Amino acid sequence: MSTSPVREFRRSLRRVDATSSVVEPAGFDAALADALEEPAVGAPLPFADLSLSDHPVALDPSPRELRAARTGVTGSRLGIADLGTVAVESRGGGDELTALFPERHVVVLRASDVRPDLESAFAWLAEEFDAGRDSLVFETGPSATGDMGALVQGVHGPEAIHVLVVDDE
Amino acid sequence: MSETDAGRLASLVSRARSRAARPDADADRIRRLLAEEGDQIKANTRHFNAERYDRIDEIGAERHERYRTRAREIKADAIERLPELIDRVRESVADNGGTVYIADDAADAREYVAEVSEGADAERVVKSKSMTTEEIDLNEGLEARGLDIWETDLGEFVIQVAEESPSHIVGPSLHKSREEITDLFEAQFDPEESLDSAQALTEFAREYLGERIEAADVGITGANFVLADSGSIALVTNEGNARKCASVPDTHVAVAGVEKIIPSIEELHPFAELIARSATGQAIPQYLSLLSPPVDTPAVDFDSPDEPGFGGSDAERDFHLVLVDNGRTEMREDDDLRETLYCIRCGACANSCANFQSVGGHAFGGETYTGGIATGWEAGVEGLDAAAEFNDLCTGCSRCVNACPVKIDIPWINTVVRDRINRGKDPGLEDVLVDGLVPDAEEPGTPLRKRFFGNFETVAKVGSATAPVSNTIASLTPVRRALDAGLGIDVRRELPAFQRETLVEWAEGRATVDDPERRVVLYPDVYTNYVQPERGKAAVRTLEALGCAVTVPDVGGSGRAPLSQGMIATARDKAERLAADLGDHLDAGRDVVVVEPSALAMVRREYEKLLPAATYERLDDASYEVFEYVYGLLENGAAPDALTAGDGDGVAYHSHCQQRTLGLESHTVAVLEELGYDVLTSDVECCGMAGSFGYKSEYYELSVDVGESLADQFEDTDRTVVASGTSCTDQIEALLATEARHPIRLVAP
């Protein structure tokens, strides 16, 4: 019995306390507008047909904007279905910082980029490393700590993650 | 007596006294830690441990085992090829635009990081969690150079503020309750609002440390793995602080032991599967960062707050990878310590350790490292003296063996280090007294108490031959006091009572089954033979009822007692002798059945280290735990009718730690259930008695604390309590004031 990878991905996201939604490409702008809490900062999306330019999202923000932003938007080229993991790449547009400073991280990800498990993600990683794209972070659920005597989400990173899956299949 | 002799004697006596004084100091320290930190440590480590079991169940034991096997292969290969991999890292990091520095020792590493910081005109440094920087006292080194250092991992931050040392490899502040942290922070920072919840404390720390990260000139991280081919580092965190420390300042220094190198991204996969599952019972950490610095992420210049492009800094990113040797090259050349270098520092050996769960890393740890594997690290990095401080807290229960994601034989490392510590002791008065009295193979210097427990077989032989008089004498108050003062045997423990007729004597000349299905040697381990022959007789009757011809040969101990005291030479002697004696029986086509799990575990596990490979394999293949054997007989068609059925009777069963490590708990449960017993099993890692451990004065209270968890589970039960190990039954009987027997006595006809 096989489940669709996107369905499993969304179930895993729920398990790690992240939210998600699925939209057709045509519905992307509306869905993103829903997911944003302003002020927002963003890094350019790594997809030719999707852009943040029509949204109230500061690209290349100043440190003050970065610090004040409630939402950070990045595009991801990898989701891991059975873990609820997304990849945040180290790019010149500052994806890493955008994903880390604001309390809410909105991830834009294409359905075709959801891979089943860590093993298949590492197969993808090996190709990426070969291509010289060798700095990234696997992010799974909100930043968390148990060091203060109970589990608290939102430590040095975001306390909420929303993954916007664009159904390109 | 000459003046020199008199002086020598006086010095020997004073040295013996100062050694005798140690147990009291240890007892006080352990008592204090049990009271002050025990509850918190217990709750946290047991939570991690339970989560680990759950996550492994989720993916399946077989898959987890596959990753462990592969991870170990990768580490073994990487350590073997370490010089070559170091060269490869130098090249790849340089190709990326960074610098590799190999630091020979702690001082060298501190000096280098200080120079890099000064070169960057740094005033403030932020750090993410790194045990290696703890090992080299980096913070103290940088502070001495006038730098302002902040730990950004919240657990490390608590420890920094409290000016304490980490109590756990993964959770440095595991020993602190929320209330204690609130008191600490309110006293230290005098905040406007009360920090009386984990949420409030976290928010405060996030703000406080966030400001420091923004103003930092240098970010220091560790590295969980270093990938040679691409010059990458992998970092595992849940908070996100390592990412911030690595990406906000334009200078990044990563400090890691040389042993962290693996060949490439491909080899990282099994570790990515294992590390968080083993550490905290997470399928994957919140953040698994793979960085091949200098990274493309722009550094943030918070001094230009309104400049777009993250402050528009045009500074080039600067990256330094400091690979610390500090004893590791020597560890690599040491056949017994080498495996320590496979350690990925997940803390599973601490979480799965019953003693650690009670007392934590402030007792069960050295200068830097804590838990089971700490002995290897401290012996290799700091030296034997540091390891000697806590080495005896490992009872060899072996529960960490299956927990370790890279299959390090941690109990063996603890045993080898114990042996070296024994040998390192000066020969003293003790040796004058006992040399020649005890038939061991140890060099003078081995502490008297270790030689007493290590030669338990001799004690048992004499005790049995003179029973019941020996038992009466041993129980007399003045004798107990003398044993306490001289050998550190706690007066609160009941000593084993030796039986006048041993199992071997009982079996001598006894008729057994004619025309048997199988021929069996029932191994008369020291406890079964001298102390609990009834369980041996029950085993013989059971096996005979299932159609086996049973022989109980007059053979010696397995070597478990000397091995547990770190007396490896003596244990090897015993192993060789037993292997030779049993060899004749194996030649005659007999299987070896063992009642005492600690003796079976010697044959199955430790003999691999003590005997030639062929001898070990032959004995390993032919030996069985008694219920494992009964299970096999029943599976192969033996009729259970001849045994005593349960008719739904309730049984509370505590398996033995080493038996569970060998995967042999389930056979007892299966047989009992097949015979109609209703079985409840304990879920503690160990009973806390662990052979001689619970008898030692300074560990008595810890042993009882560990045992209480087992006692709590069986306290209100009206079930019949059974346990497989002698130690376990002794502990249960002491704590529950109920009889505890070996389960073979239930089912025997």
mmCIF file of C-alpha atoms in Angstrom, chain B residues 466-581:
data_model
loop_
_atom_site.group_PDB
_atom_site.id
_atom_site.type_symbol
_atom_site.label_atom_id
_atom_site.label_comp_id
_atom_site.label_asym_id
_atom_site.label_seq_id
_atom_site.Cartn_x
_atom_site.Cartn_y
_atom_site.Cartn_z
ATOM 1 C CA THR B 466 33.027 -24.766 56.635
ATOM 2 C CA ALA B 467 29.301 -23.900 56.405
ATOM 3 C CA PRO B 468 27.194 -23.283 58.395
ATOM 4 C CA VAL B 469 29.909 -22.159 60.857
ATOM 5 C CA SER B 470 31.400 -19.778 58.257
ATOM 6 C CA ASN B 471 28.008 -18.115 57.742
ATOM 7 C CA THR B 472 27.506 -17.679 61.478
ATOM 8 C CA ILE B 473 30.953 -16.193 61.935
ATOM 9 C CA ALA B 474 30.513 -13.906 58.938
ATOM 10 C CA SER B 475 27.285 -12.557 60.374
ATOM 11 C CA LEU B 476 28.772 -11.656 63.775
ATOM 12 C CA THR B 477 28.790 -7.910 64.388
ATOM 13 C CA PRO B 478 32.521 -7.607 65.155
ATOM 14 C CA VAL B 479 33.336 -9.592 62.030
ATOM 15 C CA ARG B 480 31.056 -7.388 59.919
ATOM 16 C CA ARG B 481 32.666 -4.270 61.356
ATOM 17 C CA ALA B 482 36.082 -5.643 60.561
ATOM 18 C CA LEU B 483 34.984 -6.464 57.017
ATOM 19 C CA ASP B 484 33.634 -2.940 56.634
ATOM 20 C CA ALA B 485 36.790 -1.306 57.969
ATOM 21 C CA GLY B 486 39.218 -3.593 56.175
ATOM 22 C CA LEU B 487 37.468 -4.382 52.910
ATOM 23 C CA GLY B 488 34.757 -1.738 52.685
ATOM 24 C CA ILE B 489 31.968 -4.325 52.751
ATOM 25 C CA ASP B 490 28.911 -2.481 53.936
ATOM 26 C CA VAL B 491 27.479 -3.723 57.256
ATOM 27 C CA ARG B 492 23.952 -3.078 55.972
ATOM 28 C CA ARG B 493 24.257 -5.882 53.404
ATOM 29 C CA GLU B 494 23.458 -9.474 54.214
ATOM 30 C CA LEU B 495 26.340 -11.665 53.070
ATOM 31 C CA PRO B 496 25.708 -14.641 50.827
ATOM 32 C CA ALA B 497 25.150 -17.811 52.851
ATOM 33 C CA PHE B 498 27.272 -20.694 51.621
ATOM 34 C CA GLN B 499 25.718 -24.155 51.361
ATOM 35 C CA ARG B 500 27.487 -27.116 52.873
ATOM 36 C CA GLU B 501 26.659 -29.418 49.963
ATOM 37 C CA THR B 502 27.618 -27.936 46.625
ATOM 38 C CA LEU B 503 25.766 -28.644 43.409
ATOM 39 C CA VAL B 504 28.706 -30.650 42.118
ATOM 40 C CA GLU B 505 28.719 -32.815 45.261
ATOM 41 C CA TRP B 506 24.956 -33.352 44.973
ATOM 42 C CA ALA B 507 25.250 -34.426 41.359
ATOM 43 C CA GLU B 508 28.197 -36.746 41.858
ATOM 44 C CA GLY B 509 27.327 -40.341 41.038
ATOM 45 C CA ARG B 510 23.713 -39.426 40.337
ATOM 46 C CA ALA B 511 21.910 -41.454 37.656
ATOM 47 C CA THR B 512 20.630 -39.412 34.747
ATOM 48 C CA VAL B 513 18.482 -40.088 31.656
ATOM 49 C CA ASP B 514 19.289 -43.192 29.624
ATOM 50 C CA ASP B 515 19.125 -42.948 25.849
ATOM 51 C CA PRO B 516 18.789 -39.153 25.934
ATOM 52 C CA GLU B 517 17.625 -36.731 23.225
ATOM 53 C CA ARG B 518 20.606 -34.510 23.997
ATOM 54 C CA ARG B 519 23.607 -34.550 26.306
ATOM 55 C CA VAL B 520 24.125 -31.513 28.478
ATOM 56 C CA VAL B 521 26.765 -30.115 30.774
ATOM 57 C CA LEU B 522 25.105 -27.990 33.419
ATOM 58 C CA TYR B 523 27.829 -25.496 34.237
ATOM 59 C CA PRO B 524 28.161 -25.099 38.024
ATOM 60 C CA ASP B 525 28.990 -21.395 38.155
ATOM 61 C CA VAL B 526 30.336 -20.200 41.513
ATOM 62 C CA TYR B 527 26.984 -18.818 42.733
ATOM 63 C CA THR B 528 24.921 -21.801 41.656
ATOM 64 C CA ASN B 529 27.443 -24.257 43.023
ATOM 65 C CA TYR B 530 28.159 -22.771 46.439
ATOM 66 C CA VAL B 531 25.372 -20.325 47.244
ATOM 67 C CA GLN B 532 22.233 -21.346 45.352
ATOM 68 C CA PRO B 533 22.571 -25.047 44.517
ATOM 69 C CA GLU B 534 18.769 -25.378 44.622
ATOM 70 C CA ARG B 535 18.434 -23.535 41.343
ATOM 71 C CA GLY B 536 21.069 -25.822 39.852
ATOM 72 C CA LYS B 537 19.166 -28.882 41.006
ATOM 73 C CA ALA B 538 15.985 -27.426 39.530
ATOM 74 C CA ALA B 539 17.779 -26.896 36.226
ATOM 75 C CA VAL B 540 19.032 -30.499 36.223
ATOM 76 C CA ARG B 541 15.533 -31.865 36.951
ATOM 77 C CA THR B 542 14.020 -29.654 34.241
ATOM 78 C CA LEU B 543 16.499 -30.712 31.604
ATOM 79 C CA GLU B 544 16.131 -34.362 32.513
ATOM 80 C CA ALA B 545 12.342 -34.068 32.352
ATOM 81 C CA LEU B 546 12.772 -32.821 28.791
ATOM 82 C CA GLY B 547 14.866 -35.821 27.831
ATOM 83 C CA CYS B 548 18.450 -34.643 28.372
ATOM 84 C CA ALA B 549 21.256 -36.504 30.067
ATOM 85 C CA VAL B 550 22.862 -34.026 32.440
ATOM 86 C CA THR B 551 26.404 -33.932 33.774
ATOM 87 C CA VAL B 552 27.554 -31.426 36.406
ATOM 88 C CA PRO B 553 31.331 -31.430 36.096
ATOM 89 C CA ASP B 554 33.728 -30.178 38.757
ATOM 90 C CA VAL B 555 35.055 -27.187 36.832
ATOM 91 C CA GLY B 556 36.172 -23.728 37.920
ATOM 92 C CA GLY B 557 34.701 -20.240 37.790
ATOM 93 C CA SER B 558 34.093 -18.328 34.582
ATOM 94 C CA GLY B 559 36.340 -15.431 35.621
ATOM 95 C CA ARG B 560 33.442 -12.982 36.010
ATOM 96 C CA ALA B 561 34.416 -12.062 39.570
ATOM 97 C CA PRO B 562 38.047 -11.140 38.817
ATOM 98 C CA LEU B 563 37.079 -9.440 35.560
ATOM 99 C CA SER B 564 34.589 -7.184 37.316
ATOM 100 C CA GLN B 565 37.443 -6.002 39.544
ATOM 101 C CA GLY B 566 39.596 -5.248 36.498
ATOM 102 C CA MET B 567 41.812 -8.301 37.141
ATOM 103 C CA ILE B 568 42.144 -9.295 33.510
ATOM 104 C CA ALA B 569 45.129 -11.659 33.875
ATOM 105 C CA THR B 570 43.286 -13.704 36.487
ATOM 106 C CA ALA B 571 40.102 -13.701 34.409
ATOM 107 C CA ARG B 572 42.054 -14.911 31.400
ATOM 108 C CA ASP B 573 43.572 -17.744 33.443
ATOM 109 C CA LYS B 574 40.086 -18.816 34.514
ATOM 110 C CA ALA B 575 38.766 -18.548 30.971
ATOM 111 C CA GLU B 576 41.585 -20.708 29.606
ATOM 112 C CA ARG B 577 41.122 -23.300 32.303
ATOM 113 C CA LEU B 578 37.352 -23.465 31.845
ATOM 114 C CA ALA B 579 37.635 -23.634 28.071
ATOM 115 C CA ALA B 580 40.048 -26.569 28.413
ATOM 116 C CA ASP B 581 37.827 -28.371 30.937
#
